[in-house]
Structures are given as structure tokens and as C-alpha cells.
Coordinates of C-alpha atoms and ligand atoms in Angstrom, one line a residue:
Chain H
X1 CA -19.1 27.2 35.6
X2 CA -16.2 25.9 37.4
X3 CA -15.1 22.4 37.7
X4 CA -13.9 22.8 41.3
X5 CA -17.0 23.3 43.2
X6 CA -17.8 21.2 46.1
X7 CA -21.4 20.5 44.9
X8 CA -19.9 19.1 41.6
X9 CA -17.5 16.8 43.0
X10 CA -19.9 15.2 45.5
X11 CA -22.3 14.8 42.8
X12 CA -19.9 13.2 40.7
X13 CA -18.8 10.7 43.7
X14 CA -22.3 10.0 44.1
X15 CA -22.7 8.7 40.4
X16 CA -20.0 6.5 41.0
X17 CA -21.2 5.0 43.9
X18 CA -24.7 4.6 42.3
X19 CA -22.7 3.0 39.3
X20 CA -20.9 0.5 41.2
X21 CA -24.1 -0.4 43.2
X22 CA -25.9 -1.4 40.2
X23 CA -23.3 -2.8 38.7
X24 CA -23.0 -5.6 41.4
X25 CA -26.9 -5.9 41.2
X26 CA -27.8 -4.3 44.7
X27 CA -29.6 -1.1 44.1
X28 CA -31.7 -0.8 40.6
X29 CA -31.9 2.7 39.3
X30 CA -29.8 5.3 39.9
X31 CA -29.4 8.2 42.3
X32 CA -29.7 10.7 39.6
X33 CA -33.2 9.5 38.5
X34 CA -34.9 11.3 41.4
X35 CA -32.7 14.3 40.7
X36 CA -31.5 15.4 37.8
X37 CA -28.9 17.8 37.4
X38 CA -27.0 19.6 34.7
X39 CA -23.4 18.6 34.2
X40 CA -20.9 21.0 34.3
X41 CA -18.4 21.3 31.2
X42 CA -15.8 18.4 30.8
X43 CA -14.8 17.0 34.2
X44 CA -11.3 18.2 34.5
X45 CA -10.5 16.4 37.7
X46 CA -9.5 12.6 37.6
X47 CA -12.6 10.4 38.7
X48 CA -11.5 7.5 40.5
X49 CA -13.8 4.2 41.3
X50 CA -13.3 1.3 43.0
X51 CA -13.2 -1.8 40.7
X52 CA -13.1 -5.8 41.8
X53 CA -12.8 -8.5 39.3
X54 CA -10.7 -12.1 39.2
X55 CA -7.6 -12.1 37.5
X56 CA -6.1 -15.4 36.5
X57 CA -8.0 -17.0 39.2
X58 CA -7.5 -14.6 42.1
X59 CA -9.8 -11.8 43.4
X60 CA -8.6 -8.2 43.0
X61 CA -10.1 -5.1 44.2
X62 CA -8.6 -1.6 43.3
X63 CA -9.2 2.0 43.0
X64 CA -9.0 3.2 39.1
X65 CA -9.3 6.7 37.3
X66 CA -12.4 5.9 35.1
X67 CA -10.0 6.6 32.1
X68 CA -7.8 3.2 33.1
X69 CA -8.2 1.1 30.1
X70 CA -8.3 -2.8 31.2
X71 CA -4.6 -3.0 29.3
X72 CA -3.2 -0.7 31.3
X73 CA -5.2 -1.8 34.8
X74 CA -3.5 -5.2 34.0
X75 CA 0.0 -3.8 33.4
X76 CA 0.3 -0.8 35.5
X77 CA -1.8 -1.4 38.4
X78 CA -1.6 -5.4 38.7
X79 CA 2.0 -5.5 37.1
X80 CA 0.9 -8.3 34.6
X81 CA 3.0 -6.9 32.0
X82 CA 3.1 -10.0 29.8
X83 CA 0.1 -8.4 28.0
X84 CA 1.3 -5.8 25.7
X85 CA 0.5 -2.5 24.4
X86 CA 1.1 -2.1 20.6
X87 CA -1.0 0.5 19.3
X88 CA -3.8 0.9 21.8
X89 CA -6.3 1.6 19.3
X90 CA -7.5 -2.2 18.5
X91 CA -5.4 -2.5 15.4
X92 CA -3.0 -5.0 16.5
X93 CA -4.3 -7.7 19.3
X94 CA -0.9 -7.5 21.5
X95 CA -3.1 -6.7 24.1
X96 CA -5.6 -9.7 23.9
X97 CA -6.9 -11.4 26.8
X98 CA -9.9 -13.7 27.7
X99 CA -12.6 -12.0 29.3
X100 CA -15.3 -14.1 30.8
X101 CA -14.5 -16.8 28.3
X102 CA -14.5 -14.6 24.7
X103 CA -10.9 -13.0 23.5
X104 CA -11.1 -9.0 23.9
X105 CA -8.8 -6.1 22.8
X106 CA -8.0 -5.1 26.4
X107 CA -7.1 -1.6 25.2
X108 CA -10.7 -0.8 24.0
X109 CA -12.2 -1.7 27.0
X110 CA -12.6 0.4 30.5
X111 CA -11.6 -1.4 33.8
X112 CA -14.8 0.4 35.6
X113 CA -17.0 -1.8 32.5
X114 CA -15.3 -5.2 34.1
X115 CA -16.9 -5.2 37.6
X116 CA -16.9 -9.2 38.1
X117 CA -15.3 -10.2 35.2
X118 CA -13.0 -12.8 35.1
X119 CA -10.2 -12.0 33.2
X120 CA -7.1 -14.7 31.8
X121 CA -3.7 -13.1 30.7
X122 CA -0.7 -15.1 29.6
X123 CA 0.2 -15.4 32.9
X124 CA -2.6 -17.0 33.7
X125 CA -2.9 -19.4 30.9
X126 CA 0.4 -21.2 32.1
X127 CA 4.0 -20.5 34.0
X128 CA 7.2 -21.7 32.6
X129 CA 7.4 -24.7 34.7
X130 CA 3.7 -25.9 33.5
X131 CA 3.3 -24.6 29.9
X132 CA 0.0 -24.3 28.7
X133 CA 0.0 -26.9 25.5
X134 CA -0.3 -23.9 23.5
X135 CA 2.5 -21.8 24.7
X136 CA 4.4 -25.2 24.4
X137 CA 3.6 -26.0 20.6
X138 CA 4.7 -22.0 20.1
X139 CA 8.2 -22.7 21.1
X140 CA 8.5 -26.2 19.7
X141 CA 7.5 -24.6 16.1
X142 CA 9.3 -21.1 16.7
X143 CA 5.7 -18.9 16.7
X144 CA 7.9 -16.0 17.5
X145 CA 11.1 -13.7 17.2
X146 CA 10.8 -11.2 19.1
X147 CA 8.2 -12.2 21.1
X148 CA 6.3 -8.8 21.3
X149 CA 2.9 -10.2 20.1
X150 CA 3.5 -13.3 21.3
X151 CA 0.9 -13.2 24.5
X152 CA -1.9 -11.8 22.6
X153 CA -1.3 -14.3 19.8
X154 CA -1.2 -17.1 22.4
X155 CA -4.4 -15.7 23.9
X156 CA -6.4 -15.4 21.2
X157 CA -5.2 -18.9 20.0
X158 CA -6.6 -20.3 22.7
X159 CA -10.0 -18.7 22.3
X160 CA -10.0 -19.3 18.5
X161 CA -9.9 -23.2 19.1
X162 CA -12.7 -22.7 21.4
X163 CA -14.8 -20.5 19.2
X164 CA -14.2 -23.3 16.4
X165 CA -15.2 -26.1 18.7
X166 CA -18.5 -23.9 19.4
X167 CA -19.4 -23.7 15.7
X168 CA -18.8 -20.5 15.1
X169 CA -18.0 -19.8 11.3
X170 CA -16.0 -17.2 10.0
X171 CA -15.3 -15.2 7.0
X172 CA -13.4 -17.7 4.7
X173 CA -15.8 -20.7 6.2
X174 CA -17.3 -22.4 3.1
X175 CA -20.5 -22.5 4.6
X176 CA -22.2 -21.0 7.2
X177 CA -24.4 -24.2 8.0
X178 CA -21.8 -27.1 7.9
X179 CA -18.9 -28.4 9.7
X180 CA -15.6 -25.9 9.9
X181 CA -12.8 -27.2 8.6
X182 CA -9.7 -26.4 10.3
X183 CA -7.4 -25.6 7.4
X184 CA -4.7 -23.0 7.1
X185 CA -7.2 -20.1 5.4
X186 CA -9.4 -20.8 8.7
X187 CA -6.6 -20.3 11.0
X188 CA -5.3 -17.3 9.1
X189 CA -8.5 -15.5 8.9
X190 CA -9.4 -16.3 12.5
X191 CA -6.1 -14.9 13.6
X192 CA -5.8 -11.7 11.7
X193 CA -6.9 -9.7 14.3
X194 CA -3.3 -10.3 15.5
X195 CA -0.4 -8.7 13.9
X196 CA 2.9 -9.9 14.1
X197 CA 5.9 -7.2 13.3
X198 CA 8.2 -10.3 12.5
X199 CA 6.1 -12.1 10.3
X200 CA 6.0 -15.0 12.1
X201 CA 2.4 -16.3 10.8
X202 CA 3.1 -19.3 9.3
X203 CA 4.9 -20.8 12.4
X204 CA 1.9 -19.9 14.5
X205 CA -0.5 -21.2 12.0
X206 CA 1.7 -24.8 12.6
X207 CA 1.3 -24.3 16.5
X208 CA -2.0 -23.6 16.6
X209 CA -2.8 -26.6 14.3
X210 CA -0.9 -29.2 16.2
X211 CA -3.0 -27.9 19.4
X212 CA -5.9 -28.6 17.5
X213 CA -4.7 -31.9 17.1
X214 CA -3.7 -32.0 13.6
X215 CA -0.3 -32.7 12.2
X216 CA 1.3 -29.8 11.3
Chain W
X1 CA -8.3 11.3 27.5
X2 CA -10.4 13.9 29.2
X3 CA -11.8 13.1 32.8
X4 CA -15.3 11.8 32.7
X5 CA -18.2 10.5 35.5
X6 CA -19.3 6.9 34.6
X7 CA -22.7 5.0 35.8
X8 CA -24.1 1.6 34.6
X9 CA -27.9 1.6 34.1
X10 CA -29.8 -1.5 34.8
X11 CA -33.0 -0.4 32.7
X12 CA -34.1 1.7 29.9
X13 CA -35.8 4.0 31.8
X14 CA -32.9 4.6 33.8
X15 CA -30.7 5.1 30.5
X16 CA -33.4 7.8 29.5
X17 CA -33.3 9.7 32.7
X18 CA -29.7 9.4 33.1
X19 CA -28.9 11.1 29.7
X20 CA -31.7 13.2 29.3
X21 CA -30.7 15.1 33.0
X22 CA -26.7 15.4 31.8
X23 CA -25.2 17.4 29.3
X24 CA -22.3 15.7 27.6
X25 CA -23.1 12.7 28.6
X26 CA -22.8 9.4 26.0
X27 CA -23.7 5.7 25.9
X28 CA -21.0 3.4 25.9
X29 CA -22.0 -0.3 24.7
X30 CA -18.7 -2.3 23.5
X31 CA -16.4 0.8 23.4
X32 CA -14.7 -0.4 20.7
X33 CA -15.4 2.6 18.6
X34 CA -16.4 5.6 21.3
X35 CA -13.0 4.7 23.4
X36 CA -10.9 4.8 20.5
X37 CA -12.0 8.5 19.3
X38 CA -11.7 9.5 23.3
X39 CA -8.2 8.9 23.4
X40 CA -7.5 11.0 20.3
X41 CA -10.4 13.5 22.3
X42 CA -12.1 13.5 19.1
X43 CA -15.0 12.6 21.6
X44 CA -15.1 14.3 24.7
X45 CA -18.2 13.3 26.9
X46 CA -18.2 14.3 30.8
X47 CA -20.0 11.4 31.6
X48 CA -20.3 7.7 30.1
X49 CA -23.5 5.8 30.7
X50 CA -22.7 2.1 30.4
X51 CA -25.3 0.2 28.8
X52 CA -24.1 -3.5 29.5
X53 CA -26.2 -4.0 32.3
X54 CA -29.7 -3.8 30.3
X55 CA -29.8 -6.8 29.0
X56 CA -31.2 -6.6 25.5
X57 CA -28.9 -9.7 24.4
X58 CA -31.6 -11.7 23.0
X59 CA -32.3 -12.3 19.4
X60 CA -35.9 -13.4 18.9
X61 CA -38.5 -14.1 16.9
X62 CA -41.2 -11.6 15.9
X63 CA -44.7 -12.1 15.6
X64 CA -44.4 -11.5 11.9
X65 CA -42.2 -14.3 11.4
X66 CA -39.0 -12.0 11.2
X67 CA -36.1 -11.4 14.1
X68 CA -35.9 -8.7 16.7
X69 CA -32.1 -8.2 17.6
X70 CA -31.4 -6.8 20.9
X71 CA -29.3 -3.6 20.7
X72 CA -26.3 -5.0 22.9
X73 CA -26.0 -8.3 21.1
X74 CA -22.4 -9.0 20.3
X75 CA -21.4 -9.0 16.6
X76 CA -20.1 -12.3 17.2
X77 CA -23.3 -13.6 18.6
X78 CA -25.5 -12.0 15.8
X79 CA -23.2 -13.9 12.9
X80 CA -22.9 -17.0 14.8
X81 CA -26.7 -17.4 15.8
X82 CA -28.1 -20.2 13.7
X83 CA -31.6 -18.6 12.7
X84 CA -29.4 -15.6 11.3
X85 CA -27.1 -17.9 9.4
X86 CA -29.7 -19.9 7.7
X87 CA -32.2 -17.2 7.0
X88 CA -30.2 -14.0 6.9
X89 CA -26.9 -15.8 5.7
X90 CA -26.2 -12.1 4.3
X91 CA -25.9 -10.2 7.7
X92 CA -23.6 -13.2 9.1
X93 CA -21.2 -13.0 5.8
X94 CA -21.4 -8.8 6.2
X95 CA -20.5 -9.1 9.9
X96 CA -17.6 -11.6 9.8
X97 CA -16.1 -9.8 7.2
X98 CA -15.6 -6.8 9.3
X99 CA -13.0 -6.0 12.1
X100 CA -11.7 -8.9 13.8
X101 CA -12.3 -11.8 16.2
X102 CA -11.8 -9.8 18.9
X103 CA -13.7 -6.7 18.5
X104 CA -16.6 -8.5 17.2
X105 CA -16.8 -10.2 20.4
X106 CA -17.4 -6.6 22.1
X107 CA -19.0 -4.8 19.2
X108 CA -22.6 -4.3 19.6
X109 CA -25.6 -4.0 16.9
X110 CA -26.3 -0.7 18.0
X111 CA -22.7 0.5 18.6
X112 CA -21.9 -1.0 15.0
X113 CA -24.9 1.1 13.6
X114 CA -23.5 4.4 15.4
X115 CA -19.7 3.7 14.6
X116 CA -18.4 7.1 13.3
X117 CA -16.5 7.5 9.8
X118 CA -13.1 6.2 9.2
X119 CA -12.3 9.7 7.4
X120 CA -8.4 10.3 7.6
X121 CA -8.8 13.8 8.2
X122 CA -11.5 13.4 10.7
X123 CA -9.0 11.8 12.7
X124 CA -6.1 14.6 12.5
X125 CA -7.4 17.2 15.2
X126 CA -4.9 19.5 13.7
X127 CA -6.9 19.5 10.8
X128 CA -10.2 21.2 9.7
X129 CA -13.3 19.1 10.0
X130 CA -16.8 20.2 9.8
X131 CA -18.1 16.3 11.3
X132 CA -15.6 16.7 14.1
X133 CA -15.7 20.4 14.9
X134 CA -18.8 22.1 13.0
X135 CA -18.1 25.0 10.8
X136 CA -14.4 24.7 10.4
X137 CA -14.4 23.3 6.8
X138 CA -13.2 20.2 5.2
X139 CA -9.9 19.1 4.9
X140 CA -10.7 15.9 2.7
X141 CA -12.1 18.1 0.2
X142 CA -9.0 18.4 -2.5
X143 CA -7.2 16.5 -0.2
X144 CA -6.3 12.3 -0.3
X145 CA -9.8 11.0 -0.7
X146 CA -9.1 7.3 -2.1
X147 CA -11.3 6.1 0.5
X148 CA -14.1 8.6 0.2
X149 CA -17.3 9.1 -1.0
X150 CA -18.4 9.1 -4.5
X151 CA -22.1 9.7 -4.1
X152 CA -24.4 11.6 -1.9
X153 CA -22.0 13.7 -0.8
X154 CA -21.9 17.6 0.2
X155 CA -19.4 20.8 -0.5
X156 CA -19.1 20.2 3.7
X157 CA -18.4 16.2 3.9
X158 CA -17.3 13.5 1.8
X159 CA -17.0 10.7 4.4
X160 CA -18.1 7.5 4.2
X161 CA -20.0 5.1 6.7
X162 CA -17.9 2.0 7.4
X163 CA -20.3 -0.5 9.0
X164 CA -20.2 -3.8 6.5
X165 CA -23.1 -4.9 9.4
X166 CA -25.4 -1.6 8.4
X167 CA -25.0 -2.5 4.2
X168 CA -26.7 -5.9 4.9
X169 CA -29.1 -4.5 7.0
X170 CA -30.3 -2.0 4.3
X171 CA -30.5 -4.6 2.0
X172 CA -32.5 -6.9 4.1
X173 CA -34.8 -3.8 5.1
X174 CA -34.1 -3.9 8.8
X175 CA -35.9 -1.3 11.1
X176 CA -34.0 0.6 14.1
X177 CA -36.4 0.6 17.3
X178 CA -35.4 3.6 19.4
X179 CA -36.3 5.1 23.2
X180 CA -36.3 9.0 23.4
X181 CA -35.4 10.5 26.5
X182 CA -39.0 11.5 27.1
X183 CA -39.8 7.9 27.1
X184 CA -41.1 7.5 23.6
X185 CA -40.6 4.7 21.6
X186 CA -40.5 4.5 17.5
X187 CA -39.6 3.0 14.7
X188 CA -37.0 4.1 11.9
X189 CA -36.5 2.1 8.6
X190 CA -32.8 1.6 7.9
X191 CA -32.8 3.9 5.0
X192 CA -33.8 6.5 7.0
X193 CA -31.8 6.0 9.7
X194 CA -28.4 7.3 8.5
X195 CA -28.4 10.6 6.9
X196 CA -26.5 12.1 3.9
X197 CA -24.1 14.9 5.3
X198 CA -25.5 18.1 3.6
X199 CA -24.9 21.1 5.6
X200 CA -24.4 19.5 8.6
X201 CA -22.1 16.5 8.4
X202 CA -21.7 16.1 12.3
X203 CA -25.5 14.9 12.5
X204 CA -25.1 11.6 11.1
X205 CA -28.3 9.9 12.0
X206 CA -31.9 10.5 12.7
X207 CA -31.6 9.6 16.6
X208 CA -32.4 12.7 18.3
X209 CA -29.9 13.4 21.3
X210 CA -30.1 11.0 24.1
X211 CA -32.3 8.5 22.1
X212 CA -31.3 4.7 22.8
X213 CA -31.3 2.1 20.2
X214 CA -33.1 -0.9 22.0
X215 CA -33.0 -3.6 19.4
X216 CA -33.3 -3.9 15.3
X217 CA -35.8 -5.8 13.6
X218 CA -35.9 -7.8 10.3
X219 CA -38.5 -8.7 8.2
X220 CA -39.6 -12.1 7.7
X221 CA -37.0 -14.1 5.8
X222 CA -36.9 -13.3 1.6
X223 CA -35.0 -16.6 0.5
X224 CA -32.7 -16.3 -2.1
X225 CA -28.9 -16.5 -2.3
X226 CA -27.6 -14.3 0.0
X227 CA -23.8 -12.6 -0.9
X228 CA -21.7 -10.2 0.6
X229 CA -18.5 -9.0 -1.6
X230 CA -16.0 -6.7 0.2
X231 CA -13.3 -5.6 -1.6
X232 CA -10.4 -4.1 0.5
X233 CA -6.6 -3.5 0.6
X234 CA -5.9 -6.6 2.6
X235 CA -7.6 -9.8 2.6
X236 CA -8.9 -9.2 6.4
X237 CA -9.2 -7.1 9.4
X238 CA -9.1 -3.9 6.9
X239 CA -12.3 -1.7 5.9
X240 CA -14.0 -2.0 2.8
X241 CA -12.7 0.3 -0.3
X242 CA -16.6 -1.2 -1.5
X243 CA -18.8 -3.6 -0.6
X244 CA -21.9 -5.0 -2.1
X245 CA -24.7 -7.1 -0.1
X246 CA -26.8 -8.7 -2.2
X247 CA -30.0 -11.1 -1.6
X248 CA -30.9 -12.2 -5.3
X249 CA -33.9 -14.7 -6.5
X250 CA -34.2 -17.1 -8.9
X251 CA -35.9 -15.2 -11.3
X252 CA -32.8 -12.6 -11.4
X253 CA -34.7 -10.2 -9.3
X254 CA -32.9 -8.8 -6.0
X255 CA -32.3 -6.4 -3.6
X256 CA -28.7 -5.1 -3.7
X257 CA -27.2 -2.1 -1.3
X258 CA -23.3 -0.9 -1.6
X259 CA -21.0 0.0 0.8
X260 CA -18.1 2.6 1.2
X261 CA -19.6 4.8 -1.2
X262 CA -21.8 7.2 0.7
X263 CA -22.2 8.4 3.9
X264 CA -24.6 5.9 4.5
X265 CA -25.6 2.4 3.0
X266 CA -26.2 3.4 -0.8
X267 CA -29.3 1.8 -2.5
X268 CA -31.8 2.4 -4.8
X269 CA -34.6 0.3 -5.0
X270 CA -35.6 1.7 -8.5
X271 CA -32.6 0.6 -10.2
X272 CA -33.2 -2.7 -9.0
X273 CA -35.6 -3.8 -11.8
X274 CA -32.2 -3.8 -13.9
X275 CA -30.7 -6.4 -11.8
X276 CA -32.0 -9.1 -14.6
X277 CA -29.9 -6.9 -17.4
X278 CA -26.7 -7.2 -15.8
X279 CA -24.1 -5.3 -13.7
X280 CA -23.7 -2.6 -15.9
X281 CA -27.4 -1.8 -16.1
X282 CA -27.9 -2.0 -12.6
X283 CA -24.6 0.0 -11.6
X284 CA -25.7 2.7 -14.0
X285 CA -29.0 3.4 -12.3
X286 CA -27.7 2.6 -8.5
X287 CA -24.6 5.3 -9.2
X288 CA -26.5 8.0 -11.6
X289 CA -25.3 10.7 -10.0
X290 CA -22.2 9.9 -8.9
X291 CA -19.6 12.5 -8.6
X292 CA -15.9 10.8 -7.6
X293 CA -12.7 12.3 -7.4
X294 CA -10.0 11.8 -9.4
X295 CA -8.2 9.7 -6.7
X296 CA -11.9 7.2 -6.3
X297 CA -13.7 6.9 -9.3
X298 CA -11.7 3.9 -9.5
X299 CA -14.9 2.9 -6.9
X300 CA -17.4 3.4 -9.4
X301 CA -15.4 0.5 -11.6
X302 CA -15.0 -1.6 -8.5
X303 CA -18.7 -1.6 -7.9
X304 CA -19.4 -2.6 -11.4
X305 CA -17.0 -5.4 -11.3
X306 CA -18.1 -6.4 -7.7
X307 CA -22.0 -6.7 -8.7
X308 CA -20.8 -8.4 -11.5
X309 CA -19.0 -11.2 -9.5
X310 CA -21.8 -11.6 -7.1
X311 CA -24.1 -12.1 -10.2
X312 CA -21.8 -14.3 -11.7
X313 CA -22.0 -16.1 -8.1
X314 CA -25.6 -16.5 -8.0
X315 CA -25.9 -18.1 -11.4
X316 CA -23.3 -20.7 -10.4
Ligands
FAD401 C1 -9.2 -1.9 14.1 C2 -10.4 -1.5 13.7 C3 -11.0 -2.3 12.7 C4 -12.6 -2.5 12.5 N1 -13.1 -2.9 11.2 C5 -14.2 -2.7 10.9 C6 -14.7 -3.5 9.9 O1 -13.8 -4.0 8.7 N2 -16.1 -3.3 9.4 C7 -17.0 -2.5 10.4 O2 -18.1 -2.9 10.3 N3 -16.4 -2.3 11.1 C8 -15.0 -2.7 11.7 N4 -14.6 -2.0 13.1 C9 -15.8 -1.0 13.8 C10 -16.5 -1.8 14.9 O3 -17.7 -2.8 14.1 C11 -17.2 -1.1 15.8 O4 -16.3 -0.4 16.7 C12 -18.1 -1.6 16.5 O5 -19.0 -2.0 15.9 C13 -18.6 -0.3 17.4 O6 -19.5 -1.3 18.6 P1 -19.3 -0.7 20.1 O7 -20.9 -1.6 20.6 O8 -18.0 -1.3 20.5 O9 -19.7 0.8 20.1 P2 -19.8 1.9 21.1 O10 -18.2 2.4 20.8 O11 -19.9 1.2 22.5 O12 -20.2 3.2 20.6 C14 -20.1 3.8 19.5 C15 -21.4 5.0 19.6 O13 -22.5 4.1 19.4 C16 -23.0 4.9 20.7 N5 -24.5 3.7 20.9 C17 -24.0 2.6 21.4 N6 -24.8 1.6 21.7 C18 -25.7 2.5 21.7 C19 -27.7 2.4 22.0 N7 -28.0 1.2 22.2 N8 -28.5 3.6 21.7 C20 -27.5 4.9 21.6 N9 -26.6 4.7 21.0 C21 -25.5 3.5 21.6 C22 -22.5 5.5 21.8 O14 -22.6 6.5 22.3 C23 -21.0 5.7 20.6 O15 -21.5 6.8 20.2 C24 -13.3 -1.7 13.3 C25 -13.0 -1.4 14.5 C26 -11.6 -1.4 14.7 C27 -11.1 -0.5 16.0
SF4_402 S1 -14.9 14.4 4.6 FE1 -16.4 14.7 6.3 S2 -15.5 13.5 7.8 FE2 -13.8 13.9 6.4 S3 -12.4 16.1 6.8 FE3 -14.5 16.5 5.8 S4 -15.7 17.1 6.9 FE4 -14.3 15.6 8.3
FES403 S1 -2.7 -2.3 21.9 FE1 -4.9 -3.3 21.8 S2 -5.2 -3.9 19.9 FE2 -3.0 -3.0 19.8
FES404 S1 7.0 -11.9 17.2 FE1 8.1 -9.9 17.0 S2 5.9 -8.8 16.3 FE2 5.2 -11.1 16.5

């Protein structure tokens, strides 16, 4: 069966529309529920859909190919190139951003899955004239060399301090129920999802320690 | 990545209908495994059904005094839940030993159970792999097998299941709740959930095509000391070479499952009687039918030593 026939394409658009309206909470159920149709072989033409999200406090609404990752949406479509692509497979943390208060790898999620999400990137944490305390601490402690991993490190570090504040234990926490001791081992474990090819790890730990309010 | 259509469903019934009416469709939850594989075109769904509008994000007491964990509960939320930390510490420990903070914030309970193998040949689309393309052969057999299975494998596949969480759930006697595309619900004990490869390594679980996981339940807490020991090539952000999930009681009895050795979390209840006689006695029963390769025979020693260290820690 050909993928180029009109019925196929119009059905595809229908699905996207159904998906978007459900995502917005407007229409429960989906159009396909009433009229199931067999799907052809893997779709070959690009399928696009409109997605609205809040990025660094501003509303953005754009048309994306369903395949667009949140990372590519930020970098290629919104031109927020602070967030970096290292591995594109969840293995390095360079693409870390904060979505609805939680740090995630933006390379392993789709833009279409983030209708209504609030995204904070390194550009949203602070500006050159008004640095976030974590950005200032990374500069003060030389928490980088080439800087490629740094936006991800900083987004991760900001979220890590919130996770500790919320009482979330880690792999190295001595007790699952007790208070979390904010020591070097804790910070290294919690930051292990951010790889630094330049090996700035010890300075990164010092920067985070200072922001956490303990002498580095 | 191949092109695909996308829809987000708002109810389990809509999810079941969507999957039943579309060929080549897949559910997506956290996306951390599926998208990784779609980028490599190892998974090529024509349609994605996003489950993130279903809710299924609660952890509740069951009437039997156990816990019901929604399929969409994130790994971070599950590990940090106070009831889980207090009564099922093993589960928190296993989750916290897996992946990274960023990945655990996205990864879901169901997605974690269904994550696919990390066999390096499965990832190399230039090479034969019975799991990726059934009937093509297995490039791992005779290849580099250090990370692969030592027990329960077949002539078709020697891959392991990579989940840490699943190993803890096996020791905790979890039960998977599922919804068939025809609307029927059923429960599957974790022991029967993951399959051995046999002749059909591409069929990895007892789920039928299109079946939706709705929750995982845990029986009421059994007390004891909970320890998850993961041995890996680096201290964090790496898959297990072997892992041991143990709940050990004061009298020396216990439940112990092992990860990194087979196509499913490996547990032999009949071997657990020997726990009181020490690690060697227990592991000789647990891994009695092991068929390691030259590259991965070290795992047998490693399991024994990891169990010994767990038992030593229990004694204090
Ligand atoms: C770099 C890296 C390191 C990692 N390290 C570890 C580790 O050390 N230990 C470990 O255990 N894991 C590790 N992981 C794997 C991680 O835990 C899994 O990717 C994650 O748990 C998958 O969950 P998800 O919700 O993102 O699944 P998805 O990617 O959304 O889905 C996975 C599969 O489950 C299916 N599915 C999802 N939900 C349902 C449902 N409700 N019903 C039916 N089918 C469903 C999907 O169709 C898909 O086939 C690592 C991953 C990466 C990328
Ligand atoms: S061991 Fe299994 S997953 Fe690995 S190449 Fe062989 S068939 Fe594929
Ligand atoms: S680019 Fe996302 S983790 Fe490496
Ligand atoms: S500063 Fe260069 S990779 Fe971290």
C-alpha cells in the first residue's frame, strides 16, 4: 500500500488534531475510537503538528515534525543554542534542561510531548548582566574548561539542590529515611548524569557546594 | 528516525482502542528507551500513542496492605516515596542505582520493566540479531560476550535484561496489572512477566501485542533487611555487570534475585533454603545450570562475592 494516497494523509492530520485537542484537555477520547482504520506501512513523509510551550517564561507556539526532539526544538527552531547536543542518546547530560521543575535530557523527549510544558534553559536561568548564583559560582570556581558540558551541568546542579531540599535520597545516601548530608560523594553521585570531557568535576563540586551554602 | 503520526490519549480505553486499530503503533511513556531506539531505527513505529495523559501516577495502599504503583509513576517519584523508602527500601535502592537523575525523572514504572536489552550487537544494525530481526542469527554468540547472559540463554540469544528495578521487584514478588486491547484486565506475577529467549528472543514478556500495563502491585511489607548490591564498570551511570536484590530476615531466611545474568531477573526460590549456609551454598543452587562463555564466566564468581558481601552486611 502506498503512503502517498490522500486518505492516508488526511487521516494522519486527523490523528494529529485529535492528539492536540486531547493534550489541551478539550476533547476526551479520540477520533479513531469511532472509526478504527488499519494503518499502512511506516509513514514516509514528514508529519508536522503545532505545539505550544512556555520557554524561559515566554509563550512559544511552533509547527514541529513529530520527530523533533525537545533539544532540536530549542536549538534549531527557537535558536536557543545554549543547550548542547553531546551524544543525542541520554548518555552525557549536555542537553539537560528543567521542564516543569524537573531536570531531564532534552534529547530523549519529543517536542510534541511537551504541549503546555514550562521549559527553563541556561538562557532562562540568568543573563550575562544578571547571573544565576550557580552560573556565578561556576565562574568563580573554574567549573569548566571548554564549556561544552557547562549549560547542562548548571541546569542539573540547580535542580539537584532542589531535589536535596525535597528530601530525595540518592544511591550513596547512608539512610533512605534520614537527613541528607550534602557532602562531596552525594554531589558527585547526583551529578553523574553530566559527563565533562575536560574533567572539571572537582571544581564543579566546589561551585555547587558554595551555592548550597556550605564552605567549599 | 522514521516518520510517524502521534496522538495523546486521555483514558486507558482510548489507549486500548488506539493500539487495536493501528498496525505498527507503539505506546510511549517517558520515551527514554523508545526514542533512543527509534533514532537508531531499531524501533520503527508508524504511530505513537502517548500515555502521559492517562494519570496512572499514584502510589496507593492496596486493601491487602500492599502498594499499588501506577504505570506512569516516574522512577524518581517511586524511589522517593516515603512508603516505598520505609517498607520496600530494596526498590528505592535499585531505582537509585539505575541511570541518572535526569533519566529517572522521565522513566516510568512500566517503561522501565519493558526497556530492551543493552546487548551491543542488538544496537548494531549492520549485524544479525534474532531479537532485532527474527531469524537473522545472533552476532553475539562467538563475539564479545563479557556483558551477556550466563544462564537461561539459548542458541538464538544470550542477551540480558538491563533493568535494576525489575530485579528488586522480582525479590519483592511484584505483580503486573495489564489491560488487553479487547478491554480485559489481568494480572501477571513478575516471575512470569519476563521470558527466557528460547527460539523467540524478540518476544520478551508475557504481554500480548497492544497490551497496556496499568500498574504494578507489591504484597504487604515483609520486613527484614533490604539490600541492593550493583556491581558495574564505573561507580554511577552504568548498567550492572551483576546485581543482587536481597530481603533477608533475622533468622537468615530471605528472598534473593540477581540481575545482569539472564534474559530476566534471575531467582530460584528453591535455592533460598540454602541462604543460611552462606553465599557459596546458595549460589551453587541459584546458578546450577549456568552456561557462561569464556568472556563472562567471571560473573559466576562476582555473583557469589556480591551475595557474600550482602550476607555479611546483614550480619553487621
Ligand atoms: C544512558 C542510559 C543509562 C541507563 N542506565 C540504566 C541503569 O543503570 N539501570 C536501569 O535499570 N535502566 C537504565 N536505563 C534505562 C532506563 O531505566 C529506561 O530507559 C527507562 O526506565 C524506560 O522507561 P520510559 O518510561 O522512558 O520508557 P519508554 O521509552 O517510554 O518505553 C519503553 C517501552 O515500554 C513500552 N511502554 C511504556 N509504557 C507502557 C505501558 N504502560 N504499557 C505497555 N507498554 C508500555 C513502550 O512502548 C516501549 O516499548 C538507562 C537509560 C539510558 C539512556
Ligand atoms: S544476544 Fe540476543 S540481542 Fe544480542 S545479538 Fe544475539 S539475538 Fe541479538
Ligand atoms: S545530548 Fe542528551 S544526554 Fe547527551
Ligand atoms: S568543560 Fe569541557 S566538557 Fe566539561
